[in-house]
mmCIF file of C-alpha atoms in Angstrom:
data_model
loop_
_atom_site.group_PDB
_atom_site.id
_atom_site.type_symbol
_atom_site.label_atom_id
_atom_site.label_comp_id
_atom_site.label_asym_id
_atom_site.label_seq_id
_atom_site.Cartn_x
_atom_site.Cartn_y
_atom_site.Cartn_z
ATOM 1 C CA MET A 726 24.619 8.293 7.416
ATOM 2 C CA GLN A 727 27.935 7.783 5.791
ATOM 3 C CA TYR A 728 26.886 3.679 6.865
ATOM 4 C CA TYR A 729 24.705 4.539 3.724
ATOM 5 C CA ARG A 730 26.879 7.049 1.734
ATOM 6 C CA ASP A 731 29.008 4.115 1.508
ATOM 7 C CA LEU A 732 26.465 1.033 0.650
ATOM 8 C CA VAL A 733 24.840 3.080 -2.101
ATOM 9 C CA ASP A 734 28.864 3.761 -3.518
ATOM 10 C CA GLU A 735 29.932 0.470 -4.027
ATOM 11 C CA LEU A 736 26.150 -1.071 -5.524
ATOM 12 C CA LEU A 737 27.249 1.655 -8.055
ATOM 13 C CA THR A 738 30.297 0.823 -8.408
ATOM 14 C CA ASN A 739 29.347 -2.825 -8.982
ATOM 15 C CA ASP A 740 26.171 -1.235 -11.570
ATOM 16 C CA ILE A 741 23.186 -1.506 -9.239
ATOM 17 C CA ILE A 742 20.331 0.461 -9.357
ATOM 18 C CA PRO A 743 20.111 1.580 -5.797
ATOM 19 C CA MET A 744 16.184 2.078 -4.541
ATOM 20 C CA VAL A 745 16.379 3.170 -0.846
ATOM 21 C CA THR A 746 13.419 2.754 1.721
ATOM 22 C CA LEU A 747 12.727 4.757 3.839
ATOM 23 C CA TYR A 748 10.003 3.292 6.585
ATOM 24 C CA HIS A 749 10.607 -0.523 7.357
ATOM 25 C CA TRP A 750 8.959 -1.057 10.433
ATOM 26 C CA ASP A 751 11.824 0.492 13.042
ATOM 27 C CA LEU A 752 10.552 3.906 14.426
ATOM 28 C CA PRO A 753 12.971 5.713 16.474
ATOM 29 C CA GLN A 754 11.689 4.756 20.785
ATOM 30 C CA ALA A 755 11.323 8.522 21.003
ATOM 31 C CA LEU A 756 8.875 9.228 18.842
ATOM 32 C CA GLN A 757 6.598 5.104 19.606
ATOM 33 C CA ASP A 758 6.807 6.941 23.410
ATOM 34 C CA VAL A 759 4.963 9.329 22.314
ATOM 35 C CA GLY A 760 2.223 7.408 20.118
ATOM 36 C CA GLY A 761 4.397 6.545 17.321
ATOM 37 C CA TRP A 762 1.753 7.009 13.934
ATOM 38 C CA LEU A 763 -0.968 6.876 16.471
ATOM 39 C CA ASN A 764 0.586 11.291 16.491
ATOM 40 C CA GLU A 765 0.045 13.535 13.642
ATOM 41 C CA SER A 766 2.745 15.293 14.875
ATOM 42 C CA ILE A 767 4.754 12.162 13.226
ATOM 43 C CA VAL A 768 3.743 13.263 9.535
ATOM 44 C CA ASP A 769 6.172 16.002 10.063
ATOM 45 C CA HIS A 770 8.771 14.102 11.524
ATOM 46 C CA PHE A 771 8.674 11.523 8.803
ATOM 47 C CA ASN A 772 8.937 14.617 6.517
ATOM 48 C CA ASP A 773 12.189 16.169 8.029
ATOM 49 C CA TYR A 774 14.030 13.023 8.092
ATOM 50 C CA ALA A 775 13.264 12.004 4.796
ATOM 51 C CA ARG A 776 14.121 15.764 3.600
ATOM 52 C CA LYS A 777 17.534 14.585 4.766
ATOM 53 C CA CYS A 778 17.501 11.506 3.288
ATOM 54 C CA TYR A 779 16.879 13.697 -0.613
ATOM 55 C CA GLN A 780 19.748 15.717 0.641
ATOM 56 C CA GLU A 781 22.309 13.277 2.215
ATOM 57 C CA LEU A 782 21.974 10.289 -0.742
ATOM 58 C CA GLY A 783 19.813 11.738 -3.748
ATOM 59 C CA SER A 784 22.019 13.224 -5.923
ATOM 60 C CA LYS A 785 23.028 9.325 -6.402
ATOM 61 C CA VAL A 786 19.439 7.665 -5.452
ATOM 62 C CA LYS A 787 16.953 8.346 -7.703
ATOM 63 C CA TYR A 788 14.514 5.438 -6.788
ATOM 64 C CA TRP A 789 12.896 5.870 -3.374
ATOM 65 C CA ILE A 790 10.376 4.205 -1.257
ATOM 66 C CA THR A 791 8.490 6.317 1.039
ATOM 67 C CA HIS A 792 6.975 2.894 3.435
ATOM 68 C CA ASN A 793 7.156 -0.681 3.096
ATOM 69 C CA GLU A 794 3.678 -2.471 3.648
ATOM 70 C CA PRO A 795 2.081 -0.136 5.885
ATOM 71 C CA TYR A 796 -0.672 -2.110 5.882
ATOM 72 C CA GLU A 797 1.338 -4.571 7.487
ATOM 73 C CA THR A 798 2.367 -1.227 9.731
ATOM 74 C CA CYS A 799 -0.630 -0.480 11.027
ATOM 75 C CA TRP A 800 -2.521 -3.719 11.270
ATOM 76 C CA SER A 801 0.301 -5.674 12.390
ATOM 77 C CA ALA A 802 1.545 -3.689 14.802
ATOM 78 C CA TYR A 803 -1.667 -1.471 16.293
ATOM 79 C CA GLY A 804 -4.015 -4.468 15.679
ATOM 80 C CA LEU A 805 -3.261 -7.901 16.165
ATOM 81 C CA GLY A 806 0.098 -6.813 18.347
ATOM 82 C CA GLU A 807 2.231 -9.749 15.570
ATOM 83 C CA ASP A 808 4.636 -6.784 15.372
ATOM 84 C CA ALA A 809 6.078 -3.465 17.311
ATOM 85 C CA PRO A 810 4.714 -1.563 18.929
ATOM 86 C CA GLY A 811 2.294 -4.989 19.937
ATOM 87 C CA PHE A 812 -0.782 -2.943 20.395
ATOM 88 C CA THR A 813 -3.963 -5.278 21.033
ATOM 89 C CA ALA A 814 -6.188 -3.538 22.766
ATOM 90 C CA HIS A 815 -8.291 -0.597 20.676
ATOM 91 C CA PRO A 816 -7.955 -2.760 16.622
ATOM 92 C CA SER A 817 -11.335 -1.169 15.675
ATOM 93 C CA THR A 818 -9.418 1.836 16.270
ATOM 94 C CA TYR A 819 -5.681 1.996 16.155
ATOM 95 C CA PRO A 820 -5.533 0.822 12.621
ATOM 96 C CA TYR A 821 -7.265 3.354 11.159
ATOM 97 C CA GLN A 822 -5.338 6.092 12.922
ATOM 98 C CA CYS A 823 -2.339 5.081 11.946
ATOM 99 C CA ALA A 824 -2.720 4.588 8.938
ATOM 100 C CA HIS A 825 -4.471 7.756 8.243
ATOM 101 C CA ASN A 826 -0.763 9.158 8.959
ATOM 102 C CA ILE A 827 1.367 7.067 6.999
ATOM 103 C CA ILE A 828 -1.013 8.515 3.831
ATOM 104 C CA LYS A 829 -0.496 11.743 5.257
ATOM 105 C CA SER A 830 3.656 11.709 6.087
ATOM 106 C CA HIS A 831 4.019 9.895 2.895
ATOM 107 C CA ALA A 832 1.969 12.456 0.640
ATOM 108 C CA LYS A 833 4.224 14.858 2.368
ATOM 109 C CA ALA A 834 7.588 13.678 2.142
ATOM 110 C CA TRP A 835 6.479 13.297 -1.842
ATOM 111 C CA HIS A 836 5.617 17.161 -2.068
ATOM 112 C CA THR A 837 8.833 17.860 -0.309
ATOM 113 C CA TYR A 838 10.964 15.878 -3.147
ATOM 114 C CA ASP A 839 8.098 17.402 -5.736
ATOM 115 C CA SER A 840 9.055 21.046 -4.785
ATOM 116 C CA GLU A 841 12.766 20.824 -3.506
ATOM 117 C CA PHE A 842 14.491 17.990 -5.452
ATOM 118 C CA ARG A 843 12.753 16.839 -8.006
ATOM 119 C CA ALA A 844 14.215 19.555 -10.443
ATOM 120 C CA THR A 845 18.054 18.893 -9.852
ATOM 121 C CA GLN A 846 17.498 14.785 -8.771
ATOM 122 C CA LYS A 847 15.187 13.892 -10.805
ATOM 123 C CA GLY A 848 14.138 10.771 -9.087
ATOM 124 C CA LYS A 849 10.890 9.382 -8.350
ATOM 125 C CA VAL A 850 9.600 8.876 -5.006
ATOM 126 C CA GLY A 851 6.659 5.995 -4.805
ATOM 127 C CA ILE A 852 5.293 3.494 -1.741
ATOM 128 C CA THR A 853 5.369 -0.260 -1.580
ATOM 129 C CA LEU A 854 2.407 -1.687 -0.651
ATOM 130 C CA ASN A 855 1.527 -5.481 0.031
ATOM 131 C CA VAL A 856 -1.274 -7.860 -1.331
ATOM 132 C CA GLU A 857 -2.827 -10.635 -1.550
ATOM 133 C CA TRP A 858 -5.161 -11.679 -4.424
ATOM 134 C CA LYS A 859 -8.820 -12.312 -3.029
ATOM 135 C CA GLU A 860 -10.395 -14.518 -5.576
ATOM 136 C CA PRO A 861 -14.402 -15.503 -4.757
ATOM 137 C CA LYS A 862 -14.402 -18.678 -3.368
ATOM 138 C CA ASP A 863 -17.474 -19.321 -5.736
ATOM 139 C CA SER A 864 -19.308 -16.983 -8.353
ATOM 140 C CA THR A 865 -21.935 -15.623 -5.251
ATOM 141 C CA GLN A 866 -18.574 -13.877 -3.351
ATOM 142 C CA THR A 867 -17.183 -11.187 -5.641
ATOM 143 C CA ALA A 868 -18.521 -8.499 -3.861
ATOM 144 C CA ALA A 869 -17.371 -10.098 -0.494
ATOM 145 C CA ALA A 870 -13.577 -10.683 -2.645
ATOM 146 C CA ASP A 871 -13.694 -7.290 -4.176
ATOM 147 C CA ARG A 872 -14.528 -5.717 -0.852
ATOM 148 C CA SER A 873 -10.926 -7.235 0.772
ATOM 149 C CA ILE A 874 -8.499 -6.301 -1.758
ATOM 150 C CA GLN A 875 -10.170 -3.101 -1.063
ATOM 151 C CA PHE A 876 -9.429 -3.307 2.776
ATOM 152 C CA MET A 877 -5.846 -4.383 2.152
ATOM 153 C CA LEU A 878 -4.440 -2.572 -1.421
ATOM 154 C CA GLY A 879 -7.199 -0.153 -2.015
ATOM 155 C CA TRP A 880 -7.074 1.571 2.182
ATOM 156 C CA PHE A 881 -3.565 2.632 0.936
ATOM 157 C CA ALA A 882 -3.592 3.095 -2.801
ATOM 158 C CA HIS A 883 -6.821 4.711 -3.571
ATOM 159 C CA PRO A 884 -6.381 7.615 -1.958
ATOM 160 C CA ILE A 885 -2.388 8.020 -3.145
ATOM 161 C CA TYR A 886 -3.694 6.655 -6.586
ATOM 162 C CA THR A 887 -7.013 7.646 -7.177
ATOM 163 C CA ASN A 888 -9.004 10.774 -4.942
ATOM 164 C CA GLY A 889 -7.143 11.105 -1.980
ATOM 165 C CA ASP A 890 -9.900 9.145 -0.082
ATOM 166 C CA TYR A 891 -10.408 6.016 0.731
ATOM 167 C CA PRO A 892 -12.411 3.455 -0.914
ATOM 168 C CA ASP A 893 -16.198 3.493 -1.101
ATOM 169 C CA VAL A 894 -16.731 0.407 -0.343
ATOM 170 C CA MET A 895 -13.976 0.845 3.323
ATOM 171 C CA ILE A 896 -15.821 4.309 4.010
ATOM 172 C CA GLN A 897 -19.599 2.791 3.614
ATOM 173 C CA GLN A 898 -18.632 -0.622 5.520
ATOM 174 C CA VAL A 899 -16.587 0.966 8.370
ATOM 175 C CA GLY A 900 -19.905 3.523 9.289
ATOM 176 C CA LYS A 901 -22.309 1.413 9.239
ATOM 177 C CA LYS A 902 -19.996 -1.431 11.240
ATOM 178 C CA SER A 903 -19.847 1.519 13.522
ATOM 179 C CA ARG A 904 -23.530 2.547 13.491
ATOM 180 C CA GLU A 905 -24.201 -0.965 14.575
ATOM 181 C CA GLN A 906 -21.712 -0.501 17.710
ATOM 182 C CA GLY A 907 -24.333 2.753 18.443
ATOM 183 C CA LEU A 908 -21.663 4.540 17.373
ATOM 184 C CA GLU A 909 -22.556 8.588 16.596
ATOM 185 C CA GLU A 910 -19.731 9.156 13.926
ATOM 186 C CA SER A 911 -17.550 6.260 11.767
ATOM 187 C CA ARG A 912 -14.436 4.989 13.393
ATOM 188 C CA LEU A 913 -12.965 5.482 10.074
ATOM 189 C CA PRO A 914 -11.279 8.860 10.226
ATOM 190 C CA LYS A 915 -11.919 11.652 7.423
ATOM 191 C CA PHE A 916 -9.728 13.631 5.227
ATOM 192 C CA SER A 917 -10.484 17.434 4.292
ATOM 193 C CA GLN A 918 -10.766 18.721 0.741
ATOM 194 C CA GLU A 919 -7.537 20.426 1.440
ATOM 195 C CA GLU A 920 -5.645 17.528 2.303
ATOM 196 C CA MET A 921 -7.204 15.220 -0.142
ATOM 197 C CA ASP A 922 -5.898 17.345 -2.705
ATOM 198 C CA PHE A 923 -2.478 16.485 -1.291
ATOM 199 C CA ILE A 924 -2.914 12.815 -1.375
ATOM 200 C CA LYS A 925 -4.071 12.357 -4.567
ATOM 201 C CA GLY A 926 -1.298 11.288 -7.499
ATOM 202 C CA SER A 927 1.240 11.342 -4.854
ATOM 203 C CA SER A 928 3.237 8.855 -6.026
ATOM 204 C CA ASP A 929 5.767 8.253 -9.386
ATOM 205 C CA PHE A 930 5.508 3.981 -9.311
ATOM 206 C CA PHE A 931 3.697 1.147 -7.317
ATOM 207 C CA GLY A 932 5.930 -0.965 -5.252
ATOM 208 C CA VAL A 933 4.023 -4.472 -4.948
ATOM 209 C CA ASN A 934 4.785 -6.946 -2.091
ATOM 210 C CA HIS A 935 3.488 -10.195 -3.477
ATOM 211 C CA TYR A 936 3.311 -13.657 -1.820
ATOM 212 C CA THR A 937 0.475 -15.614 -2.320
ATOM 213 C CA THR A 938 -3.751 -15.608 -2.495
ATOM 214 C CA ARG A 939 -6.799 -16.543 -0.060
ATOM 215 C CA LEU A 940 -10.372 -17.345 -1.574
ATOM 216 C CA VAL A 941 -12.845 -14.922 -0.141
ATOM 217 C CA GLU A 942 -16.801 -15.672 1.104
ATOM 218 C CA GLU A 943 -18.260 -13.596 3.133
ATOM 219 C CA LYS A 944 -18.986 -13.939 5.998
ATOM 220 C CA ILE A 945 -21.275 -11.153 8.951
ATOM 221 C CA HIS A 946 -19.635 -10.466 12.179
ATOM 222 C CA SER A 947 -21.135 -8.969 14.742
ATOM 223 C CA PRO A 948 -20.719 -5.934 16.296
ATOM 224 C CA ALA A 949 -19.517 -6.786 20.028
ATOM 225 C CA ASP A 950 -16.629 -8.007 18.386
ATOM 226 C CA ALA A 951 -15.049 -4.716 16.536
ATOM 227 C CA SER A 952 -12.080 -4.710 14.398
ATOM 228 C CA PHE A 953 -10.259 -3.591 11.434
ATOM 229 C CA LEU A 954 -9.904 -7.443 10.371
ATOM 230 C CA ASN A 955 -14.175 -7.839 11.684
ATOM 231 C CA ASP A 956 -15.177 -4.787 9.339
ATOM 232 C CA GLN A 957 -14.327 -6.323 6.217
ATOM 233 C CA ASP A 958 -17.391 -8.858 7.459
ATOM 234 C CA THR A 959 -15.538 -11.388 5.710
ATOM 235 C CA LEU A 960 -13.847 -14.748 5.795
ATOM 236 C CA GLU A 961 -10.560 -16.880 3.815
ATOM 237 C CA SER A 962 -9.780 -19.967 3.634
ATOM 238 C CA VAL A 963 -7.100 -21.671 0.942
ATOM 239 C CA ASP A 964 -7.513 -25.094 -1.731
ATOM 240 C CA PRO A 965 -5.650 -27.724 -0.176
ATOM 241 C CA SER A 966 -4.285 -28.842 -3.146
ATOM 242 C CA TRP A 967 -2.109 -25.305 -3.341
ATOM 243 C CA PRO A 968 1.710 -26.366 -2.069
ATOM 244 C CA ARG A 969 2.935 -24.407 1.334
ATOM 245 C CA ALA A 970 5.496 -22.632 1.880
ATOM 246 C CA ALA A 971 7.173 -23.423 5.502
ATOM 247 C CA SER A 972 5.134 -19.412 6.659
ATOM 248 C CA LYS A 973 2.459 -20.887 7.756
ATOM 249 C CA TRP A 974 0.409 -18.033 5.389
ATOM 250 C CA LEU A 975 2.216 -17.911 1.979
ATOM 251 C CA TYR A 976 1.170 -20.510 -0.111
ATOM 252 C CA GLU A 977 1.911 -21.197 -4.127
ATOM 253 C CA VAL A 978 -0.687 -19.482 -6.332
ATOM 254 C CA PRO A 979 1.434 -18.131 -9.221
ATOM 255 C CA TRP A 980 -1.465 -17.065 -11.076
ATOM 256 C CA GLY A 981 -2.793 -14.692 -8.275
ATOM 257 C CA LEU A 982 0.193 -12.270 -8.988
ATOM 258 C CA ARG A 983 -1.234 -11.310 -12.916
ATOM 259 C CA LYS A 984 -4.883 -10.817 -11.149
ATOM 260 C CA VAL A 985 -3.151 -8.937 -9.008
ATOM 261 C CA LEU A 986 -1.198 -6.891 -11.468
ATOM 262 C CA ASN A 987 -4.382 -6.309 -13.168
ATOM 263 C CA PHE A 988 -6.635 -5.382 -11.192
ATOM 264 C CA ILE A 989 -3.835 -2.536 -10.552
ATOM 265 C CA LYS A 990 -4.163 -1.251 -13.886
ATOM 266 C CA ALA A 991 -7.727 -1.300 -13.786
ATOM 267 C CA GLU A 992 -8.334 0.596 -10.835
ATOM 268 C CA TYR A 993 -5.281 2.959 -10.504
ATOM 269 C CA ASN A 994 -4.841 3.629 -13.863
ATOM 270 C CA ASN A 995 -2.423 1.668 -15.239
ATOM 271 C CA PRO A 996 0.304 3.037 -12.912
ATOM 272 C CA GLU A 997 4.029 2.032 -13.479
ATOM 273 C CA ILE A 998 4.774 -0.924 -11.106
ATOM 274 C CA ILE A 999 7.931 -2.175 -9.901
ATOM 275 C CA ILE A 1000 7.746 -5.984 -7.491
ATOM 276 C CA THR A 1001 9.738 -4.789 -4.820
ATOM 277 C CA GLU A 1002 8.834 -8.098 -2.280
ATOM 278 C CA ASN A 1003 7.979 -11.727 -4.142
ATOM 279 C CA GLY A 1004 9.621 -14.782 -2.437
ATOM 280 C CA VAL A 1005 9.263 -18.303 -0.857
ATOM 281 C CA SER A 1006 9.899 -19.747 2.524
ATOM 282 C CA ASP A 1007 12.038 -22.961 4.198
ATOM 283 C CA SER A 1008 12.354 -23.313 7.161
ATOM 284 C CA THR A 1009 16.086 -25.283 6.805
ATOM 285 C CA GLY A 1010 18.050 -22.900 4.378
ATOM 286 C CA ASP A 1011 19.339 -25.937 2.564
ATOM 287 C CA LEU A 1012 21.367 -25.262 -1.000
ATOM 288 C CA ASP A 1013 19.179 -27.771 -3.148
ATOM 289 C CA ASP A 1014 15.769 -25.906 -3.408
ATOM 290 C CA ASP A 1015 14.330 -26.260 -6.517
ATOM 291 C CA PHE A 1016 11.108 -25.600 -5.005
ATOM 292 C CA ARG A 1017 12.153 -21.871 -4.768
ATOM 293 C CA ILE A 1018 13.521 -22.395 -8.468
ATOM 294 C CA ARG A 1019 9.947 -23.550 -9.618
ATOM 295 C CA TYR A 1020 8.130 -20.589 -7.253
ATOM 296 C CA HIS A 1021 9.986 -18.058 -8.827
ATOM 297 C CA SER A 1022 9.813 -19.017 -12.276
ATOM 298 C CA SER A 1023 6.236 -19.589 -12.338
ATOM 299 C CA TYR A 1024 5.179 -15.938 -10.645
ATOM 300 C CA ILE A 1025 8.097 -14.691 -13.179
ATOM 301 C CA GLN A 1026 6.221 -16.355 -15.790
ATOM 302 C CA SER A 1027 2.735 -15.170 -14.331
ATOM 303 C CA MET A 1028 4.055 -11.128 -14.041
ATOM 304 C CA GLN A 1029 4.824 -11.439 -17.718
ATOM 305 C CA LYS A 1030 1.077 -12.710 -18.753
ATOM 306 C CA ALA A 1031 0.017 -9.171 -16.623
ATOM 307 C CA MET A 1032 2.496 -7.550 -18.740
ATOM 308 C CA ARG A 1033 1.568 -8.973 -22.240
ATOM 309 C CA ASP A 1034 -1.714 -7.804 -21.177
ATOM 310 C CA GLY A 1035 -0.573 -4.199 -21.179
ATOM 311 C CA CYS A 1036 0.559 -4.073 -16.932
ATOM 312 C CA LYS A 1037 3.427 -1.521 -16.832
ATOM 313 C CA VAL A 1038 5.984 -3.224 -14.245
ATOM 314 C CA PHE A 1039 9.500 -2.191 -14.696
ATOM 315 C CA GLY A 1040 11.454 -4.093 -12.663
ATOM 316 C CA TYR A 1041 11.621 -7.254 -10.370
ATOM 317 C CA THR A 1042 12.908 -7.789 -7.020
ATOM 318 C CA ILE A 1043 13.458 -10.992 -5.025
ATOM 319 C CA TRP A 1044 12.635 -11.552 -1.133
ATOM 320 C CA SER A 1045 15.132 -12.151 -0.189
ATOM 321 C CA LEU A 1046 19.375 -12.102 -1.570
ATOM 322 C CA LEU A 1047 19.814 -12.853 1.963
ATOM 323 C CA ASP A 1048 18.112 -15.798 4.495
ATOM 324 C CA ASN A 1049 17.687 -13.233 6.764
ATOM 325 C CA PHE A 1050 15.196 -11.906 9.944
ATOM 326 C CA GLU A 1051 12.638 -12.572 10.253
ATOM 327 C CA TRP A 1052 11.272 -10.343 12.313
ATOM 328 C CA ALA A 1053 9.032 -12.005 15.068
ATOM 329 C CA LEU A 1054 10.240 -15.091 13.634
ATOM 330 C CA GLY A 1055 13.838 -14.782 14.226
ATOM 331 C CA TYR A 1056 15.468 -16.924 11.626
ATOM 332 C CA SER A 1057 13.408 -19.900 11.851
ATOM 333 C CA GLU A 1058 12.627 -19.325 8.476
ATOM 334 C CA LYS A 1059 14.379 -18.902 5.281
ATOM 335 C CA PHE A 1060 13.510 -16.588 2.354
ATOM 336 C CA GLY A 1061 17.091 -16.064 0.503
ATOM 337 C CA ILE A 1062 18.539 -16.924 -2.640
ATOM 338 C CA HIS A 1063 22.543 -17.550 -0.110
ATOM 339 C CA GLN A 1064 22.431 -19.916 2.824
ATOM 340 C CA VAL A 1065 23.845 -17.897 6.230
ATOM 341 C CA ASP A 1066 25.118 -19.709 8.571
ATOM 342 C CA PHE A 1067 23.640 -18.235 11.689
ATOM 343 C CA SER A 1068 25.494 -20.135 13.758
ATOM 344 C CA ASN A 1069 28.926 -18.762 12.781
ATOM 345 C CA SER A 1070 30.060 -15.107 14.252
ATOM 346 C CA SER A 1071 31.070 -14.388 10.712
ATOM 347 C CA ARG A 1072 27.797 -15.060 8.661
ATOM 348 C CA PRO A 1073 28.788 -17.046 5.884
ATOM 349 C CA ARG A 1074 27.233 -16.925 3.760
ATOM 350 C CA ARG A 1075 27.017 -19.807 0.305
ATOM 351 C CA PRO A 1076 24.869 -19.107 -2.770
ATOM 352 C CA LYS A 1077 21.655 -21.659 -2.720
ATOM 353 C CA LYS A 1078 20.902 -24.086 -6.359
ATOM 354 C CA SER A 1079 18.605 -20.578 -6.825
ATOM 355 C CA ALA A 1080 21.259 -17.896 -6.405
ATOM 356 C CA SER A 1081 22.103 -19.139 -9.647
ATOM 357 C CA TRP A 1082 19.516 -19.982 -11.364
ATOM 358 C CA PHE A 1083 18.479 -16.019 -10.990
ATOM 359 C CA LYS A 1084 21.155 -15.329 -12.029
ATOM 360 C CA GLU A 1085 21.506 -16.912 -15.322
ATOM 361 C CA LEU A 1086 18.435 -15.046 -15.571
ATOM 362 C CA ILE A 1087 19.059 -12.453 -15.816
ATOM 363 C CA ALA A 1088 22.227 -12.613 -17.576
ATOM 364 C CA ASN A 1089 19.764 -13.991 -20.049
ATOM 365 C CA ASN A 1090 17.346 -11.301 -19.714
ATOM 366 C CA GLY A 1091 14.867 -14.417 -19.288
ATOM 367 C CA PHE A 1092 13.901 -18.191 -19.659
#
């Protein structure tokens, strides 16, 4: 905890507003050993942890994020197996159980802050959700595209920012796919009315991680291949003209950000939004990174258009300050605006061209 006290103090000394994420995929092994996010007892454990952080740092931290990208926690880690704990055996049930407990843990941590700390600390608590824009592949595919974004973003945003429950299309779709398997009950867990009342409205702002866009069309999947992904009955693709980054999933499509922000405005009663991640990767970490300047410039301009549309965006942060450890991909992909020499034990840093560009952007408060 002393490390974080010192870090927060150093940020404030340099006129940087700290925004603390409580959970970004690192779970204590002792909790994973009893089921991790599949065990409902984790809701209380997470709340105890959140309370301790509020107590220790809340006098100086005014922005809290409960979870970063719970979609990735629940699908990539508990369904695809690409992230820890690497589960793959139950892709049609584990992701839904994981999300159910994460949503409840978020709501409980928000209520704890609201009832015990808000009056004195006067901060805000939100959640950060990652979302790709889902563009219909053609004019006949709007329902498929909407279904896709509801499964990705609405999975978490709809309970928290609307009525405390999952999106209607998700409830209907998972129910239908469950019946096709011969199951008597839906694989999508249900919230009680008391839980829905507790969950709805449990956020002070909307954190958005956005990088890219997908084209979506309908594709019916067999009940024999049941999974969270196949429950959607969709197929995704990209336009071959879109520039691709080093990350195989990341294509440069700046207009998608404007569409995402307007979707959030329309769907979730125009909440206050902060872009908590937006960035582009390469494999070399070269200092001359004009492509990164182009990417951020075009995405920021798309964000500005959304703000003129009435979207209430109050902040934008780049992923990332430094080249860093990109989870299962290690150091093979570089997102930073500062180069890090990982072959040197002291990890020296050097600013890339994009760092100078971003510094000037901040100093001028615009282009």
